[in-house]
mmCIF file with all atom_site columns, C-alpha atoms in Angstrom:
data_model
loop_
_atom_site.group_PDB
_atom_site.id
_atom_site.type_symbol
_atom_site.label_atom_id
_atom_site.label_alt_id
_atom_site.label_comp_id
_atom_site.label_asym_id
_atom_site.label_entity_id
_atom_site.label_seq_id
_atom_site.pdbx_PDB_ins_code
_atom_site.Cartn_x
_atom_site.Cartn_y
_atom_site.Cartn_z
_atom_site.occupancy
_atom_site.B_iso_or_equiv
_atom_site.pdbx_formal_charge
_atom_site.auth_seq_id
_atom_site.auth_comp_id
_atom_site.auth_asym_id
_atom_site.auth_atom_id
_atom_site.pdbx_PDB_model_num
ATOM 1   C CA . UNK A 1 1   ? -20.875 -23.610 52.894 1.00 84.00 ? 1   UNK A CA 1
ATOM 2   C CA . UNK A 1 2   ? -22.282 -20.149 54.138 1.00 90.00 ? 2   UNK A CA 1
ATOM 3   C CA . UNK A 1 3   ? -24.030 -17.646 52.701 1.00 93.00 ? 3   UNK A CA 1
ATOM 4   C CA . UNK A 1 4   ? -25.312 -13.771 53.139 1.00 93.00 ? 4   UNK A CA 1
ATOM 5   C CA . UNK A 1 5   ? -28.580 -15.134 53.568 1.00 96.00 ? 5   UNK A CA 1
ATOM 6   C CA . UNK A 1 6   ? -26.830 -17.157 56.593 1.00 97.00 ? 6   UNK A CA 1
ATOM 7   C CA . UNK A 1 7   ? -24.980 -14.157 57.514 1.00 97.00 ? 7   UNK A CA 1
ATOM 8   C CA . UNK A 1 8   ? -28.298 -12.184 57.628 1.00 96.00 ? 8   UNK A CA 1
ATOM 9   C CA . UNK A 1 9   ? -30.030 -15.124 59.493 1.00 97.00 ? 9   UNK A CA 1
ATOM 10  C CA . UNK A 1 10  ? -28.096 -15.293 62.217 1.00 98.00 ? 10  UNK A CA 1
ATOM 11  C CA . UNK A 1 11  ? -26.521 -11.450 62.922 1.00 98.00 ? 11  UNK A CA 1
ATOM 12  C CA . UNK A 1 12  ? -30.565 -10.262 62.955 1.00 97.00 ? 12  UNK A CA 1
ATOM 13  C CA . UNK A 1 13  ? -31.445 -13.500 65.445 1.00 96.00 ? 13  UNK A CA 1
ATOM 14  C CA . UNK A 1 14  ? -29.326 -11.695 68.280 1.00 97.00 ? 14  UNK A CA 1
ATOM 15  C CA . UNK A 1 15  ? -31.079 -8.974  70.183 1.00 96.00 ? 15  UNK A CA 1
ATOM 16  C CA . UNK A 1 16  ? -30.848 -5.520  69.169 1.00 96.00 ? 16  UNK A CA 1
ATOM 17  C CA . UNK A 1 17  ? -29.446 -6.184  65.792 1.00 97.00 ? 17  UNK A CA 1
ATOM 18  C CA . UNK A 1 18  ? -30.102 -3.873  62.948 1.00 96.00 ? 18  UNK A CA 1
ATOM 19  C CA . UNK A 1 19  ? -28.798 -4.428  59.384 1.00 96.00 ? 19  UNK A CA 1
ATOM 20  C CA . UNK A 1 20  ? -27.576 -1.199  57.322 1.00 92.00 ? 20  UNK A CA 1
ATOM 21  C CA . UNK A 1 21  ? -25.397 -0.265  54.904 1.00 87.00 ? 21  UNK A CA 1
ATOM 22  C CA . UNK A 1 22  ? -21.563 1.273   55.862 1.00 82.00 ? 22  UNK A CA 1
ATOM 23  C CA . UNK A 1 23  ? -20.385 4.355   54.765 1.00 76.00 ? 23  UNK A CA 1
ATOM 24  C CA . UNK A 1 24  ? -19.477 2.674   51.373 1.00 78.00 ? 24  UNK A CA 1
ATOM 25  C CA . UNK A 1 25  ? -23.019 0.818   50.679 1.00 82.00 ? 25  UNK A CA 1
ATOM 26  C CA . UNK A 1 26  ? -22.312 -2.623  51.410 1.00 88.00 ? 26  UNK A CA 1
ATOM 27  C CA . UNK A 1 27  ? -24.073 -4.597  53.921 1.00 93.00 ? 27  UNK A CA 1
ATOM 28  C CA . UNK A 1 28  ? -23.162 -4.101  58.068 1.00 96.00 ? 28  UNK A CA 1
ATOM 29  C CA . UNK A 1 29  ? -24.741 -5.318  60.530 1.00 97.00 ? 29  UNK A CA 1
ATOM 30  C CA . UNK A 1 30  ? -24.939 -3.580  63.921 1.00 97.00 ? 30  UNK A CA 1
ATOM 31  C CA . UNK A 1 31  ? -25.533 -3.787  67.819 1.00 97.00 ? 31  UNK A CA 1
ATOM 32  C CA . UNK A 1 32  ? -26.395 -0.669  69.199 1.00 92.00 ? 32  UNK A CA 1
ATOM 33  C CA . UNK A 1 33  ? -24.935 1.064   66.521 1.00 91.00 ? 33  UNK A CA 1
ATOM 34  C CA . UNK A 1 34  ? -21.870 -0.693  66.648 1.00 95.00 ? 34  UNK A CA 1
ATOM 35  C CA . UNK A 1 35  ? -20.540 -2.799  63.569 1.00 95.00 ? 35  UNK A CA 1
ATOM 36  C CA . UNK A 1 36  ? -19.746 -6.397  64.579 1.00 97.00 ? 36  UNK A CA 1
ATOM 37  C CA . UNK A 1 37  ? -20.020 -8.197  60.847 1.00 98.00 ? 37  UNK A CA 1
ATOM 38  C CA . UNK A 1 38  ? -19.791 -6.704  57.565 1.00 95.00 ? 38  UNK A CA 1
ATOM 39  C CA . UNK A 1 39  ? -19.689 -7.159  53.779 1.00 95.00 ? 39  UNK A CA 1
ATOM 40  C CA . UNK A 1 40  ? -16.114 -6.359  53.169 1.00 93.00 ? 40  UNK A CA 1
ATOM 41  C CA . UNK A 1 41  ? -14.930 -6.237  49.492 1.00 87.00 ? 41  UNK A CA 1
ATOM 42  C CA . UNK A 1 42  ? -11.019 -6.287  48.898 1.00 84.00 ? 42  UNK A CA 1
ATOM 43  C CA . UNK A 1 43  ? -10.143 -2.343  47.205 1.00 84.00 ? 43  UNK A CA 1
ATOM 44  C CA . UNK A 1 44  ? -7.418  -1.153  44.852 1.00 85.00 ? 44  UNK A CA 1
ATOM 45  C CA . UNK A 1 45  ? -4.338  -1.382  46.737 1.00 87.00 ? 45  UNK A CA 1
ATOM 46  C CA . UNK A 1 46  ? -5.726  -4.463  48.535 1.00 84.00 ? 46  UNK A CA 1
ATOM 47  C CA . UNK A 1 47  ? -6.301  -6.290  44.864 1.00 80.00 ? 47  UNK A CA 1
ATOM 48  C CA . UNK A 1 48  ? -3.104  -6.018  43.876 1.00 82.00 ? 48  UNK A CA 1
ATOM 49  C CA . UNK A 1 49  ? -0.921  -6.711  46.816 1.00 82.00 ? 49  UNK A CA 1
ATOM 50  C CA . UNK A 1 50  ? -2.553  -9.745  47.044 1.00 83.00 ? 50  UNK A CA 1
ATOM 51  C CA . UNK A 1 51  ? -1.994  -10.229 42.851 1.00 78.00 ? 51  UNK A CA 1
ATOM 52  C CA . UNK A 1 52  ? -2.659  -13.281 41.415 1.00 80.00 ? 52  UNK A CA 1
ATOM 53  C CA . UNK A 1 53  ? -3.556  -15.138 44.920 1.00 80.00 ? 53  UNK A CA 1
ATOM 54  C CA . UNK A 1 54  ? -6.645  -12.343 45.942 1.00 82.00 ? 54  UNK A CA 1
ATOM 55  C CA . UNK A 1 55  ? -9.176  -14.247 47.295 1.00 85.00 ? 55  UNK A CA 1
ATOM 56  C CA . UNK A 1 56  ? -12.250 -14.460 45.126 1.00 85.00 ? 56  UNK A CA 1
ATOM 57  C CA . UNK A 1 57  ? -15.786 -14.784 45.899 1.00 88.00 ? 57  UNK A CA 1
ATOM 58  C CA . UNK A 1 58  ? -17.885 -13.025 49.762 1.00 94.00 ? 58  UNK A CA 1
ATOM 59  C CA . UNK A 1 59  ? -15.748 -11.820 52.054 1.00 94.00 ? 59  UNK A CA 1
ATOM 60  C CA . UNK A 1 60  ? -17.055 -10.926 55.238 1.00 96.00 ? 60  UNK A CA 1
ATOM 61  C CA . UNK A 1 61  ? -15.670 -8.956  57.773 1.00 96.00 ? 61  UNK A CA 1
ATOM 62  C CA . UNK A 1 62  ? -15.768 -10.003 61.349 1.00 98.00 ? 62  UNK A CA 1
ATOM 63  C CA . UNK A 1 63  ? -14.995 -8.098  64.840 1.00 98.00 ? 63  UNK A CA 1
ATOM 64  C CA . UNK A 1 64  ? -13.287 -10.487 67.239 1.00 97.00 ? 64  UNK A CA 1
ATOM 65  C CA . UNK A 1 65  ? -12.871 -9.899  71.340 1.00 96.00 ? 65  UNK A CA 1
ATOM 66  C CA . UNK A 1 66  ? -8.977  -9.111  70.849 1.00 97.00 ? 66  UNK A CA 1
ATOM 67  C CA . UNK A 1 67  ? -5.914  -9.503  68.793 1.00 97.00 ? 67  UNK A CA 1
ATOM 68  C CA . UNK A 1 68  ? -4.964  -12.561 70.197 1.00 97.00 ? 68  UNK A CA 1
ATOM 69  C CA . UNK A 1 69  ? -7.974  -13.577 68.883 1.00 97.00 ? 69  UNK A CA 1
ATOM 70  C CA . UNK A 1 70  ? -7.511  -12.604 65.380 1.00 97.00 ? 70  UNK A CA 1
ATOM 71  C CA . UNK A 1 71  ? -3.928  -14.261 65.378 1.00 97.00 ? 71  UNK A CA 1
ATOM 72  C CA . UNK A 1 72  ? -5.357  -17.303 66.542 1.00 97.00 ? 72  UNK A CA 1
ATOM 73  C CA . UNK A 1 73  ? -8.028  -17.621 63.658 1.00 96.00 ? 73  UNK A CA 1
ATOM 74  C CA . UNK A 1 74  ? -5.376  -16.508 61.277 1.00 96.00 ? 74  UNK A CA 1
ATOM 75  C CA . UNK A 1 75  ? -3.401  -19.297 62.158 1.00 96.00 ? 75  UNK A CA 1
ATOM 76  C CA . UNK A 1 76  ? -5.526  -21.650 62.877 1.00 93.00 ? 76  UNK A CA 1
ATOM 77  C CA . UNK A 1 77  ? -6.807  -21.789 59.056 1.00 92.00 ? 77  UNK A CA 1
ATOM 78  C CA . UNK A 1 78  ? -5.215  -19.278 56.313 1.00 90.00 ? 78  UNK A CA 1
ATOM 79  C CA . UNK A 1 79  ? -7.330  -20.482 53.798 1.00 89.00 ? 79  UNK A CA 1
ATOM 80  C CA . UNK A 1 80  ? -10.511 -19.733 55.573 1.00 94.00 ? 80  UNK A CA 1
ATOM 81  C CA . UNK A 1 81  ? -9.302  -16.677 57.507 1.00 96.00 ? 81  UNK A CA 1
ATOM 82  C CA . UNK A 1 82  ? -7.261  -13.821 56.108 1.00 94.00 ? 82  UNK A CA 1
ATOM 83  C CA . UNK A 1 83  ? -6.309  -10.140 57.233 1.00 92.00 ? 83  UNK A CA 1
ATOM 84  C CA . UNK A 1 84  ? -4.787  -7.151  55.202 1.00 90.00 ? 84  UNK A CA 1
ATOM 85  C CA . UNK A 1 85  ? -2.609  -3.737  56.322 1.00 88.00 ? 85  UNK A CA 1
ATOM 86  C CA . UNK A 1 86  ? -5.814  -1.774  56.660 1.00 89.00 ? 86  UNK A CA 1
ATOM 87  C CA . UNK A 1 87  ? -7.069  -3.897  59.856 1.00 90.00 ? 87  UNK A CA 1
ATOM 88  C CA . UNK A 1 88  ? -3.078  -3.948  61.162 1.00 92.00 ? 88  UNK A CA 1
ATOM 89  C CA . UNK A 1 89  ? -3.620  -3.284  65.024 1.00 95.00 ? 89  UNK A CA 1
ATOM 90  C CA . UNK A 1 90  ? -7.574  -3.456  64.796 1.00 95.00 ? 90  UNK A CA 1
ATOM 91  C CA . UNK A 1 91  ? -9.356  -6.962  66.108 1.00 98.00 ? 91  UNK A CA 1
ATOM 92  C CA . UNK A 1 92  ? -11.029 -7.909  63.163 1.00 97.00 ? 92  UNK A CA 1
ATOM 93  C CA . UNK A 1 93  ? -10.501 -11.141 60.376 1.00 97.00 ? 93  UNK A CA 1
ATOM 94  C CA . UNK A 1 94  ? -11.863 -11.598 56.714 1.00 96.00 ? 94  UNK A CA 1
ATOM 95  C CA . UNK A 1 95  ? -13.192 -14.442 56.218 1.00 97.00 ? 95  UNK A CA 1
ATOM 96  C CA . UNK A 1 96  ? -14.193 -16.162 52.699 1.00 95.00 ? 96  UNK A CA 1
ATOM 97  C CA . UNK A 1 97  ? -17.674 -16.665 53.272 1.00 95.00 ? 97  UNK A CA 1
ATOM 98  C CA . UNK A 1 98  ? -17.458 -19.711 51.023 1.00 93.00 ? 98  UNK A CA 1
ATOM 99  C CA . UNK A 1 99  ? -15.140 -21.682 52.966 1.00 94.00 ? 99  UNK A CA 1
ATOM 100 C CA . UNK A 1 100 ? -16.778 -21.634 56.266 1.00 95.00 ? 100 UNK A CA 1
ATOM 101 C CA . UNK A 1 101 ? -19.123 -24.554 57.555 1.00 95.00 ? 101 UNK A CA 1
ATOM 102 C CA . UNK A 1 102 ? -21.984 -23.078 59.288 1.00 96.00 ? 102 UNK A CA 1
ATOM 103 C CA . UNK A 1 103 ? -21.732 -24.151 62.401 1.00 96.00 ? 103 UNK A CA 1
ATOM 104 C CA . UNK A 1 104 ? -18.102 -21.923 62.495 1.00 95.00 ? 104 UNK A CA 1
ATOM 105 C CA . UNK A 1 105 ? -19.653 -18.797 60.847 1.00 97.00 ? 105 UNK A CA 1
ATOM 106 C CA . UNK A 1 106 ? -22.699 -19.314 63.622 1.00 97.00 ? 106 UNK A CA 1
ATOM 107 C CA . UNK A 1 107 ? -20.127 -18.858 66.713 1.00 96.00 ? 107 UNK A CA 1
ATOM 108 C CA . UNK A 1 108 ? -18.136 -16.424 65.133 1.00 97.00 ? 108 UNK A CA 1
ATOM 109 C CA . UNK A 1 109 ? -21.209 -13.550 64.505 1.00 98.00 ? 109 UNK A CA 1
ATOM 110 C CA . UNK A 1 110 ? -21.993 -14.626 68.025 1.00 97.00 ? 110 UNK A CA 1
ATOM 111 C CA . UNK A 1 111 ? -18.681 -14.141 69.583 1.00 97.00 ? 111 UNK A CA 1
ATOM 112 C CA . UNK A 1 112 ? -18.203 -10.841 67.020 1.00 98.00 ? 112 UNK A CA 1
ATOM 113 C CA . UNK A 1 113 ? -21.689 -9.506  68.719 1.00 97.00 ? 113 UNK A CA 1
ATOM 114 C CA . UNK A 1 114 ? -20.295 -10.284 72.090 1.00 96.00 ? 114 UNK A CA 1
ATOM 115 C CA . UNK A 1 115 ? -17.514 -8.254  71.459 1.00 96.00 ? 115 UNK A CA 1
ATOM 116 C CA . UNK A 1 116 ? -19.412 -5.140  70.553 1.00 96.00 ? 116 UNK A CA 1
ATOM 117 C CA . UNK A 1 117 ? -22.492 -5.824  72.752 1.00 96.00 ? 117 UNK A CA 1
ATOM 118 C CA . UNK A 1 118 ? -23.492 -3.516  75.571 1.00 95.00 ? 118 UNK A CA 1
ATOM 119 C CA . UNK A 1 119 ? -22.571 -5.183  78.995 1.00 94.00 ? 119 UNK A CA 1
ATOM 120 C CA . UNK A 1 120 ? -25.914 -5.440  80.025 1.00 95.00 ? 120 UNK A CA 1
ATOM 121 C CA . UNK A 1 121 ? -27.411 -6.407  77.061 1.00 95.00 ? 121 UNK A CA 1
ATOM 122 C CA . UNK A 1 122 ? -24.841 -9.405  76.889 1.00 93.00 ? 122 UNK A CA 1
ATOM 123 C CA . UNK A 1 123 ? -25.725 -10.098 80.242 1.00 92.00 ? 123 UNK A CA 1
ATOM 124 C CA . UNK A 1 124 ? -29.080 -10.370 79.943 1.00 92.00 ? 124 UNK A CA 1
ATOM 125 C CA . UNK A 1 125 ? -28.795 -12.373 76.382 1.00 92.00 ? 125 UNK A CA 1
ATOM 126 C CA . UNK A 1 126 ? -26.360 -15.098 79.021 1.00 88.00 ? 126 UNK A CA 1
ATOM 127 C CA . UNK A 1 127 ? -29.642 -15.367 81.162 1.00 87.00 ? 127 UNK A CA 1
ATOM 128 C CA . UNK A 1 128 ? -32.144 -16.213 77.985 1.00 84.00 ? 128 UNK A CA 1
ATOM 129 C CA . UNK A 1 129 ? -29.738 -19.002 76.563 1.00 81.00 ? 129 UNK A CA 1
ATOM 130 C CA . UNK A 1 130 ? -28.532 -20.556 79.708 1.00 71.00 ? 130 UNK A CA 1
ATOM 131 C CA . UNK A 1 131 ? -24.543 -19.356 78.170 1.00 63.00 ? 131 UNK A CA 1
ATOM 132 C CA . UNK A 1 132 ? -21.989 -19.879 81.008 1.00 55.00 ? 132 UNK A CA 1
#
């Protein structure tokens, strides 16, 4: 399964990636200043709506290209992929961290970069790596 040192790995391979922390010290990492994966603790109210069933161990928060995006991962696997009222309307999943194969988490911090990515500098990362 996948770790931060994966998540680090593979967000910082992508051109013009910078890691930093967000506004509330955990780990982000950005593309031209724009957040595209991030640590992403559950809170307080977050905790205990979710009760007994809160999902334990790394969360990490990832920026997808739309909504219909995040509603596909959502229902595609709940137990990998999970959202909460604070990201209602906003294109973004949780994911556990622990119960994603590699290969998954690797597309999805590409994709997630993609979807923050300047237009040019997407363009130009298509050229390098032969993407269609």
């Amino acid at each position: 399964m996948a770790s931060w040192d994966d998540v680090r790995r593979i967000a910082l391979g992508l051109p013009e990636t910078s890691e930093r922390p967000s506004y509330d010290g955990v780990a982000a990492w950005r593309v031209k200043d724009k957040a595209f994966v991030w640590e992403r603790p559950l809170r307080g109210r977050e905790l205990e709506a979710f009760g007994a069933a809160a999902p334990d161990g790394p969360i990490l928060g990832v920026r997808v290209a739309d909504l219909g995006v995040k509603e596909a991962l959502l229902a595609d696997d709940p137990s990998r992929f999970f959202t909460t009222p604070h990201f209602d309307g906003y294109p973004a999943v949780l994911v556990r961290l622990d119960r994603i194969e590699l290969a998954e988490l690797t597309e999805l911090i590409v994709e997630a970069w993609y979807a923050r990515a300047p237009k040019r500098l997407a363009a130009a990362y298509d050229a390098e790596t032969a993407r269609p």
